[in-house]
Tab-separated table of C-alpha atoms and ligand atoms in Angstrom:
chain	number	residue	atom	x	y	z
B	912	MET	CA	122.361	14.262	-43.405
B	913	ILE	CA	123.040	13.668	-39.672
B	914	LYS	CA	123.458	10.247	-38.708
B	915	LYS	CA	122.518	9.068	-35.339
B	916	LEU	CA	125.554	8.170	-33.312
B	917	ILE	CA	125.463	4.960	-31.256
B	918	GLY	CA	128.797	4.564	-29.403
B	919	LEU	CA	132.129	5.024	-30.353
B	920	SER	CA	132.523	2.012	-32.672
B	921	ALA	CA	129.543	3.562	-34.417
B	922	LEU	CA	131.335	7.000	-34.460
B	923	ILE	CA	134.370	5.429	-35.878
B	924	ALA	CA	132.374	4.004	-38.637
B	925	THR	CA	130.678	7.256	-39.350
B	926	SER	CA	131.717	10.231	-41.581
B	927	PHE	CA	132.758	12.637	-39.266
B	928	THR	CA	131.149	15.352	-41.432
B	929	ALA	CA	127.991	14.789	-39.423
B	930	ILE	CA	129.377	16.172	-36.261
B	931	ALA	CA	131.234	19.422	-35.470
B	932	ALA	CA	135.272	19.446	-35.304
B	933	GLU	CA	135.237	20.784	-31.732
B	934	VAL	CA	133.793	20.149	-28.400
B	935	ASN	CA	133.933	22.600	-25.400
B	936	VAL	CA	134.257	21.067	-22.105
B	937	TYR	CA	133.910	23.010	-18.477
B	938	SER	CA	135.819	20.554	-16.235
B	939	TYR	CA	135.958	20.368	-12.211
B	940	ARG	CA	138.146	17.251	-12.858
B	941	GLN	CA	141.607	17.996	-12.942
B	942	PRO	CA	143.837	17.896	-16.285
B	943	PHE	CA	146.172	15.104	-15.216
B	944	LEU	CA	142.963	12.809	-15.373
B	945	VAL	CA	140.805	14.005	-18.226
B	946	GLU	CA	143.707	15.216	-20.741
B	947	PRO	CA	144.691	11.825	-21.524
B	948	LEU	CA	141.000	10.756	-21.999
B	949	PHE	CA	140.339	13.559	-24.363
B	950	ASN	CA	143.388	12.660	-26.370
B	951	GLU	CA	142.166	9.262	-26.952
B	952	PHE	CA	138.772	10.643	-28.047
B	953	THR	CA	140.496	13.157	-30.341
B	954	LYS	CA	142.721	10.256	-31.917
B	955	ALA	CA	139.519	8.049	-32.285
B	956	SER	CA	137.177	10.734	-33.536
B	957	GLY	CA	138.912	13.657	-34.979
B	958	VAL	CA	137.116	15.951	-32.817
B	959	LYS	CA	139.116	18.459	-30.962
B	960	VAL	CA	138.514	19.158	-27.158
B	961	ASN	CA	138.678	22.211	-25.810
B	962	VAL	CA	138.756	22.529	-22.057
B	963	VAL	CA	138.156	25.077	-19.470
B	964	PHE	CA	139.244	23.909	-16.161
B	965	ALA	CA	137.722	25.394	-12.824
B	966	LYS	CA	137.379	24.638	-9.205
B	967	LYS	CA	134.303	26.283	-8.667
B	968	GLY	CA	131.500	28.800	-10.105
B	969	MET	CA	130.443	26.441	-13.092
B	970	ALA	CA	126.875	27.070	-12.505
B	971	GLU	CA	127.161	30.882	-12.139
B	972	ARG	CA	129.050	30.778	-15.406
B	973	LEU	CA	126.721	28.693	-17.373
B	974	GLN	CA	123.748	31.214	-16.077
B	975	ARG	CA	125.872	34.229	-16.966
B	976	GLU	CA	126.657	32.860	-20.449
B	977	GLY	CA	122.905	31.883	-20.871
B	978	GLU	CA	122.168	31.051	-24.643
B	979	LEU	CA	125.555	32.203	-25.845
B	980	SER	CA	127.356	29.786	-23.951
B	981	PRO	CA	130.160	27.588	-25.750
B	982	ALA	CA	129.705	24.860	-23.106
B	983	ASP	CA	128.837	21.466	-24.638
B	984	VAL	CA	130.182	18.963	-21.497
B	985	LEU	CA	130.187	19.511	-18.195
B	986	LEU	CA	132.449	17.214	-15.934
B	987	THR	CA	132.020	17.277	-12.329
B	988	THR	CA	132.733	15.242	-8.841
B	989	ASP	CA	129.996	14.668	-6.539
B	990	ILE	CA	126.237	14.070	-6.839
B	991	SER	CA	125.227	17.459	-5.318
B	992	ARG	CA	127.046	19.469	-7.978
B	993	LEU	CA	125.501	17.483	-10.795
B	994	ILE	CA	121.870	18.142	-8.853
B	995	GLU	CA	122.587	21.732	-8.653
B	996	LEU	CA	123.334	21.886	-12.463
B	997	GLN	CA	120.046	20.135	-13.039
B	998	GLU	CA	117.843	22.173	-10.533
B	999	LYS	CA	119.051	25.434	-12.206
B	1000	GLY	CA	117.920	24.218	-15.554
B	1001	LEU	CA	121.327	24.340	-16.803
B	1002	LEU	CA	121.142	20.719	-18.534
B	1003	GLN	CA	119.587	18.880	-21.375
B	1004	PRO	CA	118.529	15.123	-21.408
B	1005	ILE	CA	120.759	12.774	-23.413
B	1006	SER	CA	118.699	9.857	-25.077
B	1007	SER	CA	121.415	7.173	-25.493
B	1008	ASN	CA	120.861	3.494	-25.472
B	1009	THR	CA	124.931	3.209	-25.190
B	1010	LEU	CA	124.901	5.223	-21.912
B	1011	GLU	CA	121.745	3.300	-20.785
B	1012	GLU	CA	123.535	0.059	-21.156
B	1013	ALA	CA	126.672	1.137	-19.646
B	1014	ILE	CA	125.694	3.108	-16.579
B	1015	PRO	CA	123.758	1.340	-14.045
B	1016	ALA	CA	120.255	3.090	-13.140
B	1017	GLN	CA	121.255	4.044	-9.872
B	1018	TYR	CA	124.030	6.264	-10.936
B	1019	GLN	CA	122.152	8.276	-13.612
B	1020	ALA	CA	119.387	10.960	-13.549
B	1021	ASP	CA	115.624	9.845	-13.964
B	1022	ASP	CA	115.439	12.462	-16.509
B	1023	ASN	CA	118.581	11.617	-18.307
B	1024	THR	CA	120.275	15.013	-17.378
B	1025	TRP	CA	123.318	13.504	-15.599
B	1026	PHE	CA	125.445	10.323	-15.706
B	1027	GLY	CA	127.858	8.686	-13.284
B	1028	LEU	CA	131.382	7.811	-14.774
B	1029	THR	CA	133.063	6.683	-11.882
B	1030	THR	CA	132.274	5.682	-8.208
B	1031	ARG	CA	134.042	6.369	-4.856
B	1032	VAL	CA	133.208	4.949	-1.409
B	1033	ARG	CA	132.892	7.266	1.444
B	1034	ASN	CA	135.157	4.824	3.792
B	1035	VAL	CA	135.682	4.881	7.488
B	1036	TYR	CA	139.597	4.957	8.177
B	1037	THR	CA	140.700	3.457	11.482
B	1038	ALA	CA	144.124	3.408	13.075
B	1039	LYS	CA	145.996	0.393	12.732
B	1040	ARG	CA	146.539	0.385	16.513
B	1041	LEU	CA	142.686	-0.271	16.926
B	1042	GLY	CA	143.166	-3.578	15.007
B	1043	ASP	CA	140.576	-4.916	12.693
B	1044	VAL	CA	137.134	-3.436	13.157
B	1045	ALA	CA	133.916	-4.060	11.524
B	1046	ILE	CA	132.494	-0.564	11.508
B	1047	ASN	CA	129.188	1.020	10.611
B	1048	TYR	CA	128.526	4.823	9.974
B	1049	GLU	CA	126.257	4.603	12.764
B	1050	ASP	CA	129.109	3.650	15.131
B	1051	LEU	CA	130.620	6.872	14.819
B	1052	ALA	CA	128.079	8.241	17.282
B	1053	ASP	CA	129.258	5.568	19.842
B	1054	PRO	CA	130.563	6.932	22.984
B	1055	LYS	CA	133.425	4.437	22.881
B	1056	TYR	CA	134.877	6.840	20.252
B	1057	LYS	CA	134.753	9.898	22.219
B	1058	GLY	CA	137.591	12.134	21.288
B	1059	LYS	CA	138.735	9.631	18.640
B	1060	ILE	CA	137.171	10.839	15.564
B	1061	CYS	CA	138.751	13.376	12.979
B	1062	THR	CA	136.506	14.793	9.870
B	1063	ARG	CA	136.562	17.746	7.532
B	1064	SER	CA	133.857	19.981	7.419
B	1065	GLY	CA	130.497	18.433	7.788
B	1066	LYS	CA	129.170	20.741	4.975
B	1067	HIS	CA	131.684	19.570	2.367
B	1068	PRO	CA	129.516	17.847	-0.258
B	1069	TYR	CA	131.198	14.344	0.409
B	1070	ASN	CA	129.943	14.711	3.894
B	1071	VAL	CA	126.563	16.012	2.867
B	1072	ALA	CA	125.890	13.064	0.432
B	1073	LEU	CA	126.654	10.856	3.485
B	1074	VAL	CA	124.298	12.613	5.885
B	1075	SER	CA	121.818	12.685	3.208
B	1076	SER	CA	121.979	8.652	2.966
B	1077	MET	CA	121.750	8.624	6.715
B	1078	ILE	CA	118.232	10.264	6.253
B	1079	ALA	CA	117.296	8.004	3.708
B	1080	ALA	CA	117.932	5.096	5.812
B	1081	HIS	CA	116.952	6.506	9.135
B	1082	GLY	CA	114.811	9.716	8.812
B	1083	GLU	CA	115.741	13.155	10.114
B	1084	ALA	CA	115.273	12.673	13.858
B	1085	GLU	CA	117.544	9.790	14.172
B	1086	THR	CA	120.181	11.348	11.885
B	1087	LEU	CA	120.260	14.547	13.980
B	1088	LYS	CA	120.812	12.384	17.295
B	1089	TRP	CA	123.512	10.601	15.162
B	1090	LEU	CA	125.239	13.846	13.827
B	1091	GLU	CA	124.966	15.140	17.790
B	1092	GLY	CA	126.804	11.907	18.550
B	1093	VAL	CA	129.525	12.035	16.327
B	1094	LYS	CA	130.032	15.701	17.041
B	1095	ALA	CA	130.568	14.757	20.830
B	1096	ASN	CA	133.071	12.192	19.640
B	1097	LEU	CA	135.222	14.844	17.619
B	1098	ALA	CA	138.889	14.864	18.686
B	1099	ARG	CA	139.010	18.549	17.059
B	1100	LYS	CA	136.771	21.102	15.168
B	1101	PRO	CA	135.985	19.889	11.719
B	1102	GLN	CA	139.048	21.173	9.264
B	1103	GLY	CA	141.151	20.269	6.559
B	1104	ASN	CA	140.336	17.739	3.905
B	1105	ASP	CA	140.135	13.814	3.626
B	1106	ARG	CA	143.697	13.112	3.770
B	1107	GLY	CA	144.291	15.654	6.723
B	1108	GLN	CA	142.052	13.626	8.782
B	1109	VAL	CA	144.494	10.500	8.142
B	1110	GLN	CA	147.623	12.468	8.516
B	1111	ALA	CA	145.773	13.474	11.930
B	1112	ILE	CA	145.383	9.690	12.853
B	1113	HIS	CA	149.268	9.158	11.777
B	1114	GLN	CA	150.147	11.993	14.246
B	1115	GLY	CA	148.173	10.402	17.234
B	1116	LEU	CA	145.405	13.069	17.468
B	1117	CYS	CA	142.598	10.778	16.618
B	1118	ASP	CA	141.826	7.188	15.708
B	1119	VAL	CA	138.999	7.281	13.049
B	1120	SER	CA	138.049	9.345	10.220
B	1121	LEU	CA	135.863	9.451	7.129
B	1122	GLY	CA	137.356	9.697	3.826
B	1123	ASN	CA	136.757	8.796	0.089
B	1124	SER	CA	138.540	5.729	-1.273
B	1125	TYR	CA	140.717	6.980	-3.952
B	1126	TYR	CA	142.514	9.119	-1.465
B	1127	PHE	CA	143.834	5.874	0.105
B	1128	GLY	CA	145.562	5.142	-3.073
B	1129	LYS	CA	146.906	8.476	-3.527
B	1130	MET	CA	148.432	8.805	-0.459
B	1131	ILE	CA	150.033	5.067	-0.813
B	1132	ASN	CA	151.519	6.453	-3.926
B	1133	ASP	CA	152.860	9.649	-2.508
B	1134	GLU	CA	156.283	9.660	-1.116
B	1135	LYS	CA	155.395	12.170	1.932
B	1136	GLN	CA	151.913	10.583	2.600
B	1137	LYS	CA	152.688	7.200	2.503
B	1138	VAL	CA	153.286	7.038	6.281
B	1139	TRP	CA	149.705	8.514	6.777
B	1140	ALA	CA	148.319	5.713	4.792
B	1141	ASP	CA	150.473	3.131	6.479
B	1142	ALA	CA	149.142	4.128	9.740
B	1143	VAL	CA	145.497	3.291	8.721
B	1144	ASN	CA	143.060	0.508	7.646
B	1145	ILE	CA	140.486	1.252	4.985
B	1146	ASN	CA	137.088	0.081	6.102
B	1147	PHE	CA	133.966	-0.579	3.857
B	1148	PRO	CA	131.162	0.402	6.543
B	1149	ASN	CA	127.713	-1.242	6.847
B	1150	GLN	CA	128.748	-4.526	5.232
B	1151	GLU	CA	126.170	-6.468	7.182
B	1152	ASN	CA	123.254	-4.433	6.214
B	1153	ARG	CA	122.639	-1.599	3.611
B	1154	GLY	CA	126.334	-1.454	2.204
B	1155	ALA	CA	128.833	1.453	2.148
B	1156	HIS	CA	127.812	4.842	0.854
B	1157	VAL	CA	128.995	5.636	-2.863
B	1158	ASN	CA	129.349	8.912	-4.518
B	1159	ILE	CA	130.002	9.591	-8.274
B	1160	SER	CA	131.830	11.693	-10.592
B	1161	GLY	CA	129.794	12.585	-13.492
B	1162	VAL	CA	128.921	14.132	-16.720
B	1163	ALA	CA	126.210	16.141	-18.258
B	1164	MET	CA	125.245	17.893	-21.538
B	1165	ALA	CA	124.909	21.643	-21.102
B	1166	LYS	CA	121.391	22.952	-21.744
B	1167	HIS	CA	122.622	25.137	-24.892
B	1168	ALA	CA	125.380	23.104	-26.047
B	1169	PRO	CA	126.435	24.386	-29.543
B	1170	ASN	CA	127.911	20.871	-30.597
B	1171	ALA	CA	125.673	18.683	-28.931
B	1172	GLU	CA	126.221	15.478	-31.235
B	1173	SER	CA	129.972	15.829	-30.711
B	1174	ALA	CA	129.339	16.215	-26.935
B	1175	LYS	CA	126.998	13.052	-27.174
B	1176	ALA	CA	129.790	11.211	-28.649
B	1177	LEU	CA	132.458	12.429	-26.195
B	1178	ILE	CA	130.113	11.456	-23.288
B	1179	GLU	CA	129.377	8.081	-24.640
B	1180	PHE	CA	133.487	7.629	-25.021
B	1181	LEU	CA	133.741	8.355	-21.520
B	1182	ALA	CA	131.232	5.492	-20.601
B	1183	SER	CA	133.308	3.042	-22.971
B	1184	GLU	CA	135.585	0.383	-21.754
B	1185	GLN	CA	138.713	2.053	-22.870
B	1186	ALA	CA	137.934	5.277	-20.976
B	1187	GLN	CA	136.654	3.492	-17.884
B	1188	GLN	CA	139.771	1.459	-17.667
B	1189	MET	CA	141.614	4.931	-17.744
B	1190	TYR	CA	139.655	6.409	-15.044
B	1191	ALA	CA	140.485	3.192	-13.090
B	1192	GLU	CA	144.002	3.293	-13.211
B	1193	THR	CA	144.783	7.014	-13.292
B	1194	ASN	CA	142.695	8.131	-10.428
B	1195	MET	CA	142.010	5.000	-8.566
B	1196	GLU	CA	138.199	5.450	-8.758
B	1197	TYR	CA	136.016	2.460	-9.225
B	1198	PRO	CA	134.543	2.380	-12.953
B	1199	VAL	CA	130.705	2.667	-13.158
B	1200	ARG	CA	130.577	0.384	-16.107
B	1201	GLU	CA	130.282	-3.284	-15.062
B	1202	GLY	CA	133.225	-5.661	-16.158
B	1203	VAL	CA	135.913	-2.989	-16.154
B	1204	LYS	CA	138.800	-4.043	-13.905
B	1205	ARG	CA	139.834	-2.032	-11.039
B	1206	SER	CA	143.223	-0.837	-10.735
B	1207	GLU	CA	145.612	-3.445	-8.922
B	1208	LEU	CA	145.914	-1.475	-5.754
B	1209	VAL	CA	142.205	-0.598	-5.585
B	1210	ALA	CA	141.405	-4.351	-6.095
B	1211	SER	CA	143.752	-5.207	-3.215
B	1212	TRP	CA	141.246	-3.370	-0.850
B	1213	GLY	CA	138.787	-6.192	-1.526
B	1214	ASP	CA	135.062	-6.393	-2.550
B	1215	PHE	CA	132.295	-4.859	-0.649
B	1216	LYS	CA	128.656	-4.187	-0.925
B	1217	SER	CA	127.598	-1.025	-1.716
B	1218	ASP	CA	124.402	1.002	-0.595
B	1219	ASN	CA	122.026	0.616	-3.676
B	1220	LEU	CA	119.783	3.391	-3.148
B	1221	PRO	CA	119.583	5.490	-6.359
B	1222	LEU	CA	121.781	8.732	-5.893
B	1223	GLU	CA	119.029	10.883	-6.990
B	1224	THR	CA	116.986	9.473	-3.986
B	1225	ILE	CA	119.767	10.387	-1.571
B	1226	ALA	CA	120.283	13.716	-3.176
B	1227	LYS	CA	116.582	14.700	-2.576
B	1228	HIS	CA	117.715	14.718	1.287
B	1229	ARG	CA	120.673	17.232	0.605
B	1230	LYS	CA	118.743	20.480	1.956
B	1231	ALA	CA	117.413	18.552	5.043
B	1232	ALA	CA	120.903	17.360	5.619
B	1233	LEU	CA	122.448	20.871	5.612
B	1234	LYS	CA	119.675	21.908	8.146
B	1235	LEU	CA	120.456	18.795	10.285
B	1236	LEU	CA	124.282	19.787	10.365
B	1237	ASP	CA	123.277	23.330	11.312
B	1238	GLN	CA	121.173	22.188	14.326
B	1239	ALA	CA	123.791	19.921	15.464
B	1240	LYS	CA	126.483	22.919	15.114
B	1241	PHE	CA	128.395	20.117	13.656
B	1242	ASP	CA	131.359	22.427	12.270
B	1243	LEU	CA	131.262	25.025	15.156
M	239	FE	FE1	138.132	14.193	-3.827
């Protein structure tokens, strides 16, 4: 008889005959991060984890494989990628009190098809030579920053989510004006990745950039990139109003998961205190589960207020965000 599994402690106490001996994961998240997590899960449950790592094409692959897909668990960064899987009907809802309790409502799908595991802030990095600044995303369009801003493509998912959150806060017309203002302030055509912008600040090409929080930690811990990080302050925008924009990395169960019970056990493990602690330490992200400590370095950046609008609401503006980025000719 199959017992209903509730959380890892129940899992350990359960006889493992109830669940499959293997679970298959498709992951956009990198091996250094997820392999230690899977090892711990296997140690506790006896369930072997098989992983396919990829940088793109997860939705296409799942569509191609259809009902015969071996995929059970899908791991990805960014809300837009989770929504894409959801919209294409490639996910199934997970009914789990463990997940409901571990993960704040704003970071999970209304229909329970996806769950956030970690959060990351879209920070504004400013050159130390500017001194201390209190900055809002809105300020990036202020003419005082003319020729001083560097960013990656506006259409990168991280920026699309930020633009979507601007639409949620201000509406489309205001956001278009904002995008045109930011574009007018750019020091160069959008290019490179988040860390490349901080490098550009270090080189004196610009003074202000957008970048995810964990990259600050990664640069500090990288021999070559530490000088880039040393050239900037990390700012948490919009602290006097709605709070900083936050995105997630998340997890979902594939529609045709052949090992659904094991998949659920693994997903619940990823939301456990133990796994959340590992995420915090290994990748310098913010654990989604309340009460789990940030890494020492991340904690040193201080507490902040985050925009508490549900990510699902923000994601609804995704198509409009892409349209406005085109209208503003942001990347051209
Ligand atoms: Fe990233």
